Amino acid sequence: MKVGIIGFGRIGKVHAESLIRYASGIEVKAIADPFISEESKLWAKANGVKEVYSDYEKILADKEIDIVLICCPTDQHFIVSKKAILSGKHVFCEKPVSHSVEEILEIKKLLEKHNVLYQVGFNRRFDKNFATLKEKVASGMIGDLHILKITSRDPAPPPISYVKVSGGMFLDMTIHDFDMVRFVSGEEVEEVFVFGGVMVDEEIGKAGDIDTAIISLKLKSGALAVIDNSREAAYGYDQRVEAFGSKGQIIAKNELENTTVIATKAGILSRTPKYFFLERYMQAYTEEIKQFVESIKSKSCTVCGVDDGLKPVLIGLAAKKSLKENRPVKIAEIEKEYGIKS
Amino acid sequence: MKVGIIGFGRIGKVHAESLIRYASGIEVKAIADPFISEESKLWAKANGVKEVYSDYEKILADKEIDIVLICCPTDQHFIVSKKAILSGKHVFCEKPVSHSVEEILEIKKLLEKHNVLYQVGFNRRFDKNFATLKEKVASGMIGDLHILKITSRDPAPPPISYVKVSGGMFLDMTIHDFDMVRFVSGEEVEEVFVFGGVMVDEEIGKAGDIDTAIISLKLKSGALAVIDNSREAAYGYDQRVEAFGSKGQIIAKNELENTTVIATKAGILSRTPKYFFLERYMQAYTEEIKQFVESIKSKSCTVCGVDDGLKPVLIGLAAKKSLKENRPVKIAEIEKEYGIKS
Amino acid sequence: MKVGIIGFGRIGKVHAESLIRYASGIEVKAIADPFISEESKLWAKANGVKEVYSDYEKILADKEIDIVLICCPTDQHFIVSKKAILSGKHVFCEKPVSHSVEEILEIKKLLEKHNVLYQVGFNRRFDKNFATLKEKVASGMIGDLHILKITSRDPAPPPISYVKVSGGMFLDMTIHDFDMVRFVSGEEVEEVFVFGGVMVDEEIGKAGDIDTAIISLKLKSGALAVIDNSREAAYGYDQRVEAFGSKGQIIAKNELENTTVIATKAGILSRTPKYFFLERYMQAYTEEIKQFVESIKSKSCTVCGVDDGLKPVLIGLAAKKSLKENRPVKIAEIEKEYGIKS
Amino acid sequence: MKVGIIGFGRIGKVHAESLIRYASGIEVKAIADPFISEESKLWAKANGVKEVYSDYEKILADKEIDIVLICCPTDQHFIVSKKAILSGKHVFCEKPVSHSVEEILEIKKLLEKHNVLYQVGFNRRFDKNFATLKEKVASGMIGDLHILKITSRDPAPPPISYVKVSGGMFLDMTIHDFDMVRFVSGEEVEEVFVFGGVMVDEEIGKAGDIDTAIISLKLKSGALAVIDNSREAAYGYDQRVEAFGSKGQIIAKNELENTTVIATKAGILSRTPKYFFLERYMQAYTEEIKQFVESIKSKSCTVCGVDDGLKPVLIGLAAKKSLKENRPVKIAEIEKEYGIKS
């Protein structure tokens, strides 16, 4: 099988390396990026990538290419996804598919008519820690799920210019956590309530966004979940999950920079969590591409399809409304707005 | 100084032992309990307690007694507190003072007129772990407080007979956590929202109560807090606090039964948290009595006065209302109902 | 039963409190100490101790007293033990019984003729962490024992005046660890080799002692053990045991001052081990006295008899010889010197 | 620069991948292995390796090739190293250079005459945990080093056929730990004493080897070290280092399979250490090759030269003698046997 990668920034390159190293029988044939760096061009040459385009349409037009990875900026995910599906390619699309529910619904409709696979890049599902946690919950090891707690804090806020186009913290950052709630619980979210605020940087507030929040969620079964978010944790990238049930609890803790522990009069000092998201989730990025390729080989569903791309956006919109109107908001209310049958 | 103890069950005896062992210049002169056990009588004799009454009025009538500890059932806390204050005794009263706001307000009014000290038994404030955490937060070590997270789960639910008279989970169990929010943050709570449910035992639901909850709180400064409660944690008494701020985070973890760790093919197994509340908080019970006695000696305020007894009840009532009406409830709304100026 | 305590310093008082609080049917009737403090006299009075002597012979002469606790300086343990046994008292003697093998052998011989119980104060056997570890090893949870590792480091060296009369690090400090090797393994030591040095304080070297050592031991079964000692660990009292066997490993870790953990840019900081030996081992001191009293009540053997007092001294002497002659030394060699049949 | 790899088993491939991914300006031109697998041939083709030989002499004869990696069986390390140096190649040689001191001395002499770099593959020096520990020790963070403790236990013993040709546990397995003692302390070892035994598998004993040992070491400065080895730890690959000094202690703990922790009635269960040495040390393998290439680029010494290959063999021989003769053995004694001036 031959692959084309659309958008060759940091994450495009990560996926390219995963494909070359781990997926046998796969050839990365072409890359398209209007702003590709000289270094990336050299990398492409050294790794046997035949074509480097600036126009991604050339990838879509290449009949030899079966698979397309969409790694360009978020605002182009929709249009490229659409064209790629119409060209008959299997698609891996970075999250989120779109901030617009209508656009995701359009992709969904297209996929019903075209026999191609579509995977959304919620990489954390493939993290060995969270995947193990989910598996244990699903196996009944902690009994019925009662409370799910997610701590998700970035090491530093993004630039204000990015905040302005990000769709807001819930659709940009918490969307991963909404996905994690669905992934771990195996359930849909029914209702959301948010307390939030601007505590990290006033500029984020001026840009109309928040940077800190406690998001409570009620799941279909009645189980409860809570997410706490901050745009800035001084000690690094804080990514933990606790699932509590009738028979016990399972926690996925942070991965630390290294295992050293220093004991002095001042106390016992261990290292902070891995700071950079690529370092933290590299294993997950590799795993998600591998599973995507295996889905295509075995002609089965992808593990994270278009519906998994849609649901977290609906929860995010409910969270936005809850914050604005200071009341709990049902997902059904958002679905109704968009004419979605739940 | 001479002390009388009213109610000599488990907790009355704990306080008596603390007084005898740690508080020099203190004599436990009398105990009153209509249902005192033979064993307790022997204990009293062996430890030099001169009088064992069934009627607590005899303690209040004893001019030699300066201090009264109220350790009888909750529904008598108010009336005994009232009479003890009127008798001119310093009072240590187990939590809660009352489930009735009016009654606590009456105690408060009485205290303004009588020159006696009054301490409410929120023992967790004196736990070395939580006290250290609070101290570090107050010292600015984690910068401005952004998010406070409290996990508070009992090892097993109380009998249904108790549930029925407990005032409900918020006033019986979460009240400790409401106090902890105020203690750690040094702030008042402004607004509360609750998602709750019956997951542990249907009988609790039939008794009109819940057993599992996520309680979100907004503090005066805008900082956020969240409490997660369960009436039954299979692995024991789970009592943790996380305070997250602009400069970092401080966590108080559980105390384990012992420090052994077994590594086998199956994994690395360490011990569960201390199961029994008396074992978990014994150091705190000793410390609170010591500090109460020191307050009296130095004629200063108690570290946990009647207002500290009132505020958690107001938050608990707001939580009850939030759960019932599925909306965020301001503490000011509850205060208004009772004519309290916030 | 009535108890007399000979020597009422820090440790005598600890045992007195344990007896009063935990051992029902026990009365501490008399204390003897030529240098007793005023504070201790007050304590004795407040706790119902009838007699305070300076001469311990008065305790031995009191027919009512069944039990004697020997808590005076080490150099008097032998003579007081001897006289107490001859007076027909049950004896609890602080460790070590004596630095002289001949003296311990004399006590041993006496005990064969007198029907009294004798317990040596190796308190660490009663520490809940080490006791759990031993129990798990004995139960076969880690299979056959292969390697036993003991880390035992003091928070600060004793005064040089004490070092000079201490009998040397092996008989003063490591003797606890030699006991722990026997206790955990349930085996006798066969051979010892030592590398040691003076690294903490040159004055210790001038006094003819060492302050740092690696002590390797071969047990009867062929299993191996190693002890590492230091007279000064900057971060506190470091007391850990690791038992490694054919099916796994069990570790008893340090107890920390409290459970708080602070995360900042600098790292994740937890507390140091409990610093003071009385704080670290208080639970063990209580437990050893309780078990001693229970042995007397049930007329069974004590859990740590005179042989358990002898064996660690023999190992200590072998260690001294190994260090001096830079060669492995068999315990049998030491036993032969003293005419002991192994 | 162009590289040839001699021996293309598991570890040869690991190094090839590291070179291709991390070392820019490097081309893996040729591989030589008489028993190369079909899969490896495909891999070579897909990754642009131009030549696949069965005879390694062809690599040595290729004037374009600057660097040779020796990854063939241990018994050929010497002869291939010798020929490669004579061919003027820079050499990276897997550990150990040889079990024969004479052979290593011959390599050493050759290197004095030929202007090529030589690095021995002690990969653990490059592990981020141990490297951090070493750096902190060197920086003085724990003051003067007093005690160094290394736990090094394999998850399962090698096949008996391998044991017979391995040179014995000390030269095969402990050699890494001897290197770690030198690496962390920055010091030479002066004297060794061993207690060892056969506890894991009698067949190992029949093959003339041991499988369990406590190895005590005295360093030049007087500091002490101790290594405990087992050929089989039921819970996985146990690789820990503790460095204790005048100002504190630094520990490098195991890396676990994942960060999940399950709490149930039975206890709190976390994962076992990474089991497989390639998984455990992959980061270190990548780093050592990177630093080797950088040494060549910058024409500096390698970080682990031929002397670093020699010294652990001398310590291993001293350990063998100590075990056999049951006495401490000085390294100088071994050096004298081989006419080495220490």
PDB file of N, CA, C and O in Angstrom, chain C residues 71-99:
ATOM      1  N   CYS C  71      15.966  -1.122  82.157  1.00  0.00           N
ATOM      2  CA  CYS C  71      16.118  -0.024  81.197  1.00  0.00           C
ATOM      3  C   CYS C  71      17.263   0.898  81.608  1.00  0.00           C
ATOM      4  O   CYS C  71      17.312   2.064  81.208  1.00  0.00           O
ATOM      5  N   CYS C  72      18.165   0.380  82.459  1.00  0.00           N
ATOM      6  CA  CYS C  72      19.304   1.183  82.902  1.00  0.00           C
ATOM      7  C   CYS C  72      20.429   1.079  81.870  1.00  0.00           C
ATOM      8  O   CYS C  72      20.293   0.383  80.872  1.00  0.00           O
ATOM      9  N   PRO C  73      21.567   1.771  82.096  1.00  0.00           N
ATOM     10  CA  PRO C  73      22.659   1.722  81.113  1.00  0.00           C
ATOM     11  C   PRO C  73      23.137   0.288  80.840  1.00  0.00           C
ATOM     12  O   PRO C  73      23.066  -0.586  81.717  1.00  0.00           O
ATOM     13  N   THR C  74      23.650   0.070  79.607  1.00  0.00           N
ATOM     14  CA  THR C  74      24.032  -1.254  79.126  1.00  0.00           C
ATOM     15  C   THR C  74      24.978  -1.985  80.081  1.00  0.00           C
ATOM     16  O   THR C  74      24.833  -3.183  80.305  1.00  0.00           O
ATOM     17  N   ASP C  75      25.928  -1.262  80.680  1.00  0.00           N
ATOM     18  CA  ASP C  75      26.933  -1.959  81.490  1.00  0.00           C
ATOM     19  C   ASP C  75      26.353  -2.552  82.786  1.00  0.00           C
ATOM     20  O   ASP C  75      27.026  -3.305  83.483  1.00  0.00           O
ATOM     21  N   GLN C  76      25.097  -2.211  83.086  1.00  0.00           N
ATOM     22  CA  GLN C  76      24.454  -2.812  84.262  1.00  0.00           C
ATOM     23  C   GLN C  76      23.423  -3.880  83.913  1.00  0.00           C
ATOM     24  O   GLN C  76      22.841  -4.506  84.793  1.00  0.00           O
ATOM     25  N   HIS C  77      23.197  -4.075  82.609  1.00  0.00           N
ATOM     26  CA  HIS C  77      22.180  -5.055  82.196  1.00  0.00           C
ATOM     27  C   HIS C  77      22.467  -6.427  82.786  1.00  0.00           C
ATOM     28  O   HIS C  77      21.563  -7.112  83.259  1.00  0.00           O
ATOM     29  N   PHE C  78      23.743  -6.820  82.749  1.00  0.00           N
ATOM     30  CA  PHE C  78      24.092  -8.164  83.214  1.00  0.00           C
ATOM     31  C   PHE C  78      23.814  -8.352  84.704  1.00  0.00           C
ATOM     32  O   PHE C  78      23.091  -9.275  85.110  1.00  0.00           O
ATOM     33  N   ILE C  79      24.362  -7.473  85.512  1.00  0.00           N
ATOM     34  CA  ILE C  79      24.251  -7.674  86.956  1.00  0.00           C
ATOM     35  C   ILE C  79      22.802  -7.559  87.431  1.00  0.00           C
ATOM     36  O   ILE C  79      22.334  -8.356  88.261  1.00  0.00           O
ATOM     37  N   VAL C  80      22.047  -6.614  86.840  1.00  0.00           N
ATOM     38  CA  VAL C  80      20.644  -6.470  87.241  1.00  0.00           C
ATOM     39  C   VAL C  80      19.828  -7.672  86.759  1.00  0.00           C
ATOM     40  O   VAL C  80      18.983  -8.205  87.483  1.00  0.00           O
ATOM     41  N   SER C  81      20.119  -8.126  85.526  1.00  0.00           N
ATOM     42  CA  SER C  81      19.440  -9.328  85.006  1.00  0.00           C
ATOM     43  C   SER C  81      19.651 -10.494  85.972  1.00  0.00           C
ATOM     44  O   SER C  81      18.714 -11.211  86.342  1.00  0.00           O
ATOM     45  N   LYS C  82      20.905 -10.682  86.344  1.00  0.00           N
ATOM     46  CA  LYS C  82      21.280 -11.795  87.212  1.00  0.00           C
ATOM     47  C   LYS C  82      20.508 -11.758  88.529  1.00  0.00           C
ATOM     48  O   LYS C  82      19.849 -12.716  88.935  1.00  0.00           O
ATOM     49  N   LYS C  83      20.569 -10.607  89.183  1.00  0.00           N
ATOM     50  CA  LYS C  83      19.892 -10.470  90.471  1.00  0.00           C
ATOM     51  C   LYS C  83      18.367 -10.626  90.349  1.00  0.00           C
ATOM     52  O   LYS C  83      17.720 -11.175  91.221  1.00  0.00           O
ATOM     53  N   ALA C  84      17.833 -10.101  89.248  1.00  0.00           N
ATOM     54  CA  ALA C  84      16.375 -10.178  89.059  1.00  0.00           C
ATOM     55  C   ALA C  84      15.940 -11.629  88.877  1.00  0.00           C
ATOM     56  O   ALA C  84      14.930 -12.067  89.440  1.00  0.00           O
ATOM     57  N   ILE C  85      16.715 -12.374  88.089  1.00  0.00           N
ATOM     58  CA  ILE C  85      16.382 -13.797  87.894  1.00  0.00           C
ATOM     59  C   ILE C  85      16.453 -14.538  89.225  1.00  0.00           C
ATOM     60  O   ILE C  85      15.555 -15.323  89.568  1.00  0.00           O
ATOM     61  N   LEU C  86      17.518 -14.239  89.973  1.00  0.00           N
ATOM     62  CA  LEU C  86      17.677 -14.901  91.284  1.00  0.00           C
ATOM     63  C   LEU C  86      16.542 -14.524  92.243  1.00  0.00           C
ATOM     64  O   LEU C  86      16.189 -15.299  93.131  1.00  0.00           O
ATOM     65  N   SER C  87      15.969 -13.339  92.041  1.00  0.00           N
ATOM     66  CA  SER C  87      14.827 -12.921  92.871  1.00  0.00           C
ATOM     67  C   SER C  87      13.514 -13.516  92.370  1.00  0.00           C
ATOM     68  O   SER C  87      12.451 -13.211  92.915  1.00  0.00           O
ATOM     69  N   GLY C  88      13.580 -14.284  91.266  1.00  0.00           N
ATOM     70  CA  GLY C  88      12.367 -14.947  90.773  1.00  0.00           C
ATOM     71  C   GLY C  88      11.449 -14.073  89.942  1.00  0.00           C
ATOM     72  O   GLY C  88      10.276 -14.366  89.766  1.00  0.00           O
ATOM     73  N   LYS C  89      12.004 -12.970  89.423  1.00  0.00           N
ATOM     74  CA  LYS C  89      11.171 -12.079  88.590  1.00  0.00           C
ATOM     75  C   LYS C  89      11.250 -12.497  87.120  1.00  0.00           C
ATOM     76  O   LYS C  89      12.295 -12.964  86.656  1.00  0.00           O
ATOM     77  N   HIS C  90      10.144 -12.259  86.405  1.00  0.00           N
ATOM     78  CA  HIS C  90      10.212 -12.288  84.947  1.00  0.00           C
ATOM     79  C   HIS C  90      10.940 -11.027  84.495  1.00  0.00           C
ATOM     80  O   HIS C  90      10.706  -9.949  85.048  1.00  0.00           O
ATOM     81  N   VAL C  91      11.805 -11.173  83.465  1.00  0.00           N
ATOM     82  CA  VAL C  91      12.662 -10.042  83.097  1.00  0.00           C
ATOM     83  C   VAL C  91      12.512  -9.644  81.634  1.00  0.00           C
ATOM     84  O   VAL C  91      12.565 -10.487  80.738  1.00  0.00           O
ATOM     85  N   PHE C  92      12.313  -8.341  81.429  1.00  0.00           N
ATOM     86  CA  PHE C  92      12.448  -7.762  80.092  1.00  0.00           C
ATOM     87  C   PHE C  92      13.701  -6.908  80.152  1.00  0.00           C
ATOM     88  O   PHE C  92      13.794  -5.970  80.954  1.00  0.00           O
ATOM     89  N   CYS C  93      14.711  -7.238  79.304  1.00  0.00           N
ATOM     90  CA  CYS C  93      15.968  -6.508  79.362  1.00  0.00           C
ATOM     91  C   CYS C  93      16.238  -5.811  78.042  1.00  0.00           C
ATOM     92  O   CYS C  93      16.184  -6.422  76.968  1.00  0.00           O
ATOM     93  N   GLU C  94      16.514  -4.517  78.104  1.00  0.00           N
ATOM     94  CA  GLU C  94      16.865  -3.783  76.883  1.00  0.00           C
ATOM     95  C   GLU C  94      18.089  -4.424  76.222  1.00  0.00           C
ATOM     96  O   GLU C  94      18.931  -5.004  76.898  1.00  0.00           O
ATOM     97  N   LYS C  95      18.214  -4.261  74.930  1.00  0.00           N
ATOM     98  CA  LYS C  95      19.347  -4.839  74.195  1.00  0.00           C
ATOM     99  C   LYS C  95      20.561  -3.943  74.398  1.00  0.00           C
ATOM    100  O   LYS C  95      20.372  -2.736  74.570  1.00  0.00           O
ATOM    101  N   PRO C  96      21.815  -4.431  74.408  1.00  0.00           N
ATOM    102  CA  PRO C  96      22.155  -5.851  74.433  1.00  0.00           C
ATOM    103  C   PRO C  96      22.202  -6.332  75.869  1.00  0.00           C
ATOM    104  O   PRO C  96      22.391  -5.528  76.780  1.00  0.00           O
ATOM    105  N   VAL C  97      22.036  -7.618  76.052  1.00  0.00           N
ATOM    106  CA  VAL C  97      22.134  -8.190  77.401  1.00  0.00           C
ATOM    107  C   VAL C  97      23.498  -7.829  77.979  1.00  0.00           C
ATOM    108  O   VAL C  97      23.614  -7.428  79.131  1.00  0.00           O
ATOM    109  N   SER C  98      24.519  -7.976  77.133  1.00  0.00           N
ATOM    110  CA  SER C  98      25.884  -7.649  77.544  1.00  0.00           C
ATOM    111  C   SER C  98      26.749  -7.653  76.292  1.00  0.00           C
ATOM    112  O   SER C  98      26.365  -8.214  75.265  1.00  0.00           O
ATOM    113  N   HIS C  99      27.897  -6.996  76.337  1.00  0.00           N
ATOM    114  CA  HIS C  99      28.864  -7.134  75.243  1.00  0.00           C
ATOM    115  C   HIS C  99      29.752  -8.354  75.480  1.00  0.00           C
ATOM    116  O   HIS C  99      30.520  -8.733  74.611  1.00  0.00           O
TER     117      HIS C  99
END
